[in-house]
mmCIF file of C-alpha atoms in Angstrom:
data_model
loop_
_atom_site.group_PDB
_atom_site.id
_atom_site.type_symbol
_atom_site.label_atom_id
_atom_site.label_comp_id
_atom_site.label_asym_id
_atom_site.label_seq_id
_atom_site.Cartn_x
_atom_site.Cartn_y
_atom_site.Cartn_z
ATOM 1 C CA MET A 1221 -1.435 -33.610 1.941
ATOM 2 C CA PRO A 1222 -0.673 -30.190 0.522
ATOM 3 C CA ASP A 1223 2.656 -28.464 1.381
ATOM 4 C CA ASN A 1224 1.703 -25.408 3.560
ATOM 5 C CA ASN A 1225 5.263 -24.052 3.269
ATOM 6 C CA ALA A 1226 4.773 -23.899 -0.534
ATOM 7 C CA ALA A 1227 1.497 -22.102 -0.090
ATOM 8 C CA LEU A 1228 3.126 -19.488 2.088
ATOM 9 C CA THR A 1229 5.874 -18.703 -0.320
ATOM 10 C CA ALA A 1230 3.611 -18.536 -3.452
ATOM 11 C CA THR A 1231 3.885 -15.179 -5.175
ATOM 12 C CA PRO A 1232 0.431 -13.675 -5.924
ATOM 13 C CA THR A 1233 -0.377 -12.503 -9.400
ATOM 14 C CA ILE A 1234 0.452 -8.838 -10.318
ATOM 15 C CA LYS A 1235 -3.364 -8.558 -11.082
ATOM 16 C CA ARG A 1236 -4.284 -9.673 -7.481
ATOM 17 C CA ARG A 1237 -1.762 -7.297 -5.974
ATOM 18 C CA LEU A 1238 -3.029 -4.329 -8.133
ATOM 19 C CA ILE A 1239 -6.635 -5.088 -7.099
ATOM 20 C CA SER A 1240 -5.642 -5.098 -3.470
ATOM 21 C CA ILE A 1241 -3.864 -1.739 -3.988
ATOM 22 C CA VAL A 1242 -7.104 -0.267 -5.558
ATOM 23 C CA TYR A 1243 -9.072 -1.593 -2.387
ATOM 24 C CA GLU A 1244 -6.279 -0.221 -0.123
ATOM 25 C CA SER A 1245 -6.746 3.199 -1.622
ATOM 26 C CA LEU A 1246 -10.424 3.207 -0.725
ATOM 27 C CA LEU A 1247 -9.708 2.136 2.790
ATOM 28 C CA ALA A 1248 -7.045 4.948 3.037
ATOM 29 C CA LEU A 1249 -9.949 7.418 2.815
ATOM 30 C CA ALA A 1250 -11.342 5.951 5.973
ATOM 31 C CA VAL A 1251 -8.046 6.092 7.765
ATOM 32 C CA LEU A 1252 -7.510 9.748 6.810
ATOM 33 C CA PHE A 1253 -11.114 10.886 7.597
ATOM 34 C CA LEU A 1254 -10.856 11.709 11.346
ATOM 35 C CA PRO A 1255 -7.394 13.315 11.189
ATOM 36 C CA PHE A 1256 -8.474 15.429 8.279
ATOM 37 C CA LEU A 1257 -11.718 16.345 9.988
ATOM 38 C CA VAL A 1258 -9.829 17.639 12.971
ATOM 39 C CA PHE A 1259 -7.305 19.402 10.732
ATOM 40 C CA GLU A 1260 -10.080 21.201 8.758
ATOM 41 C CA LEU A 1261 -11.754 22.273 12.027
ATOM 42 C CA VAL A 1262 -8.453 23.638 13.336
ATOM 43 C CA VAL A 1263 -7.554 25.608 10.106
ATOM 44 C CA GLN A 1264 -11.204 26.461 9.428
ATOM 45 C CA GLY A 1265 -10.957 25.119 5.888
ATOM 46 C CA ALA A 1266 -8.237 27.533 4.857
ATOM 47 C CA HIS A 1267 -6.542 26.911 1.419
ATOM 48 C CA THR A 1268 -3.371 28.819 1.742
ATOM 49 C CA PRO A 1269 -0.206 27.318 0.230
ATOM 50 C CA LEU A 1270 0.962 26.498 3.892
ATOM 51 C CA THR A 1271 -2.257 24.623 4.715
ATOM 52 C CA GLU A 1272 -2.030 22.772 1.486
ATOM 53 C CA HIS A 1273 1.484 21.529 2.308
ATOM 54 C CA MET A 1274 0.282 20.729 5.835
ATOM 55 C CA ARG A 1275 -2.520 18.571 4.402
ATOM 56 C CA GLN A 1276 0.024 16.765 2.240
ATOM 57 C CA CYS A 1277 2.338 16.190 5.247
ATOM 58 C CA LEU A 1278 -0.619 15.026 7.434
ATOM 59 C CA ALA A 1279 -1.609 12.495 4.752
ATOM 60 C CA PHE A 1280 1.921 11.241 4.399
ATOM 61 C CA LEU A 1281 2.313 10.860 8.214
ATOM 62 C CA VAL A 1282 -1.040 9.327 8.973
ATOM 63 C CA MET A 1283 -0.742 6.818 5.993
ATOM 64 C CA GLY A 1284 2.812 6.026 7.159
ATOM 65 C CA ALA A 1285 1.687 5.334 10.718
ATOM 66 C CA TYR A 1286 -1.042 3.025 9.470
ATOM 67 C CA PHE A 1287 1.058 1.010 6.923
ATOM 68 C CA ILE A 1288 4.140 0.784 9.115
ATOM 69 C CA HIS A 1289 2.173 -0.409 12.092
ATOM 70 C CA GLN A 1290 0.205 -2.983 10.166
ATOM 71 C CA TRP A 1291 3.212 -4.394 8.174
ATOM 72 C CA SER A 1292 5.396 -4.672 11.267
ATOM 73 C CA ARG A 1293 2.740 -6.054 13.533
ATOM 74 C CA GLU A 1294 0.762 -8.514 11.379
ATOM 75 C CA GLY A 1295 2.336 -8.208 7.904
ATOM 76 C CA GLN A 1296 -1.112 -7.271 6.634
ATOM 77 C CA THR A 1297 -3.434 -4.355 6.189
ATOM 78 C CA LEU A 1298 -7.091 -4.814 5.932
ATOM 79 C CA ALA A 1299 -7.047 -4.989 2.185
ATOM 80 C CA MET A 1300 -4.178 -7.562 2.328
ATOM 81 C CA LYS A 1301 -6.283 -9.568 4.633
ATOM 82 C CA THR A 1302 -9.235 -9.489 2.361
ATOM 83 C CA TRP A 1303 -7.092 -10.638 -0.616
ATOM 84 C CA ARG A 1304 -5.105 -13.111 1.528
ATOM 85 C CA LEU A 1305 -1.764 -11.402 0.966
ATOM 86 C CA LYS A 1306 0.985 -11.024 3.584
ATOM 87 C CA LEU A 1307 4.172 -9.078 3.779
ATOM 88 C CA VAL A 1308 7.024 -11.256 4.979
ATOM 89 C CA LEU A 1309 10.740 -10.868 5.486
ATOM 90 C CA PRO A 1310 12.268 -14.319 5.183
ATOM 91 C CA GLY A 1311 13.963 -15.450 8.298
ATOM 92 C CA HIS A 1312 12.008 -13.143 10.616
ATOM 93 C CA ALA A 1313 8.770 -13.709 12.530
ATOM 94 C CA HIS A 1314 7.657 -10.172 11.769
ATOM 95 C CA VAL A 1315 8.777 -7.452 9.490
ATOM 96 C CA PRO A 1316 11.100 -5.219 11.605
ATOM 97 C CA LEU A 1317 9.705 -1.681 12.256
ATOM 98 C CA ARG A 1318 12.696 -0.107 10.427
ATOM 99 C CA VAL A 1319 12.103 -2.376 7.375
ATOM 100 C CA ALA A 1320 8.454 -1.553 7.275
ATOM 101 C CA ALA A 1321 9.359 2.230 7.463
ATOM 102 C CA TYR A 1322 11.811 1.904 4.598
ATOM 103 C CA ARG A 1323 9.191 -0.036 2.600
ATOM 104 C CA TYR A 1324 6.704 2.793 3.189
ATOM 105 C CA VAL A 1325 9.127 5.420 1.974
ATOM 106 C CA LEU A 1326 10.084 3.262 -1.080
ATOM 107 C CA SER A 1327 6.403 2.593 -1.906
ATOM 108 C CA TRP A 1328 5.944 6.189 -2.740
ATOM 109 C CA MET A 1329 7.793 5.322 -5.964
ATOM 110 C CA TRP A 1330 4.348 4.196 -7.182
ATOM 111 C CA LEU A 1331 3.375 7.903 -7.267
ATOM 112 C CA LEU A 1332 6.411 10.113 -6.970
ATOM 113 C CA PRO A 1333 7.634 9.937 -10.546
ATOM 114 C CA GLY A 1334 4.218 10.781 -11.978
ATOM 115 C CA ILE A 1335 3.834 13.594 -9.458
ATOM 116 C CA LEU A 1336 7.286 15.067 -10.226
ATOM 117 C CA VAL A 1337 6.539 14.980 -14.000
ATOM 118 C CA SER A 1338 3.231 16.613 -13.356
ATOM 119 C CA TYR A 1339 4.940 19.454 -11.424
ATOM 120 C CA ALA A 1340 7.792 19.819 -13.901
ATOM 121 C CA LEU A 1341 5.538 19.983 -16.914
ATOM 122 C CA ASP A 1342 2.761 21.977 -15.038
ATOM 123 C CA LEU A 1343 0.226 19.351 -15.948
ATOM 124 C CA GLN A 1344 -3.371 19.832 -14.779
ATOM 125 C CA HIS A 1345 -6.403 17.657 -14.033
ATOM 126 C CA TRP A 1346 -6.589 14.571 -16.355
ATOM 127 C CA GLN A 1347 -3.075 15.094 -17.727
ATOM 128 C CA ALA A 1348 -1.576 15.065 -14.217
ATOM 129 C CA LEU A 1349 -3.672 11.995 -13.310
ATOM 130 C CA SER A 1350 -2.559 10.361 -16.599
ATOM 131 C CA ALA A 1351 1.052 11.003 -15.592
ATOM 132 C CA VAL A 1352 0.615 9.421 -12.239
ATOM 133 C CA GLY A 1353 -1.175 6.462 -13.794
ATOM 134 C CA ILE A 1354 1.654 5.872 -16.251
ATOM 135 C CA GLY A 1355 4.152 6.049 -13.412
ATOM 136 C CA MET A 1356 2.106 3.517 -11.559
ATOM 137 C CA LEU A 1357 1.955 1.083 -14.558
ATOM 138 C CA ALA A 1358 5.721 1.582 -14.973
ATOM 139 C CA TRP A 1359 6.290 0.741 -11.300
ATOM 140 C CA SER A 1360 4.072 -2.372 -11.479
ATOM 141 C CA ALA A 1361 6.086 -3.595 -14.503
ATOM 142 C CA THR A 1362 9.127 -3.799 -12.170
ATOM 143 C CA ALA A 1363 7.707 -7.202 -11.007
ATOM 144 C CA LEU A 1364 8.413 -8.564 -14.475
ATOM 145 C CA PHE A 1365 12.110 -7.840 -14.037
ATOM 146 C CA THR A 1366 12.959 -8.544 -10.409
ATOM 147 C CA GLY A 1367 13.435 -12.337 -10.927
ATOM 148 C CA ASN A 1368 11.016 -13.262 -8.208
ATOM 149 C CA GLY A 1369 7.862 -11.540 -9.369
ATOM 150 C CA GLN A 1370 8.111 -8.985 -6.495
ATOM 151 C CA PHE A 1371 7.848 -5.262 -7.043
ATOM 152 C CA LEU A 1372 11.168 -3.363 -6.981
ATOM 153 C CA HIS A 1373 10.782 -1.847 -3.480
ATOM 154 C CA ASP A 1374 10.306 -5.351 -2.047
ATOM 155 C CA LYS A 1375 13.228 -6.787 -4.002
ATOM 156 C CA LEU A 1376 15.485 -3.905 -2.681
ATOM 157 C CA LEU A 1377 14.456 -4.641 0.973
ATOM 158 C CA GLY A 1378 14.247 -8.432 0.759
ATOM 159 C CA THR A 1379 10.617 -8.338 1.744
ATOM 160 C CA GLN A 1380 8.062 -10.388 -0.162
ATOM 161 C CA ILE A 1381 4.337 -10.394 -0.685
ATOM 162 C CA VAL A 1382 3.024 -13.926 -0.413
ATOM 163 C CA GLN A 1383 -0.329 -15.473 -1.196
ATOM 164 C CA LEU A 1384 -1.937 -17.107 1.819
ATOM 165 C CA PRO A 1385 -3.927 -20.295 1.239
ATOM 166 C CA ALA A 1386 -7.710 -20.121 1.130
ATOM 167 C CA PRO A 1387 -9.236 -20.822 4.597
ATOM 168 C CA ALA A 1388 -10.420 -24.404 5.077
ATOM 169 C CA LYS A 1389 -14.082 -24.837 4.488
ATOM 170 C CA LYS A 1390 -15.976 -26.062 7.486
ATOM 171 C CA GLY A 1391 -17.666 -29.363 7.140
ATOM 172 C CA ARG A 1392 -21.430 -29.493 7.065
ATOM 173 C CA LYS A 1393 -23.166 -31.073 9.955
ATOM 174 C CA VAL A 1394 -25.378 -34.018 8.882
ATOM 175 C CA ALA A 1395 -28.841 -33.978 10.512
ATOM 176 C CA ALA A 1396 -29.609 -37.264 12.430
#
């Protein structure tokens, strides 16, 4: 009989986690749609520096509410469920709200270095996107050096992404 505890502590591959992140980014558009629609109606599509900063703040807050809620409630977002990944904090039944909030802020390290380099060097379009992409690759490489295969933000908080076992296949009914 397989050991279920071993299955719950298995670290998923970096590839699997990165694919989940790509899927997560697509789902983020759906999460942001309604708040941004309301915002655009209120500001009448204005593109002043103030409204641009307000859009960025809105995205940060809406995504924060989504991730913090999902991680502290179930340990999984929709993308994580699809890829059978779960965020856990060993010794706890659920990830505490405070830890989930810290994880959300630290998870911005995926993007923040590339964004800062883009602003500092006044990079535009593909160059800026490349800087963000290089920053993301660098952050994903932290999993190679943490000792347990987790990304650095999880190592710092003591949280772990674990691979859940595949669901049991239902037996076929035999016709009599």
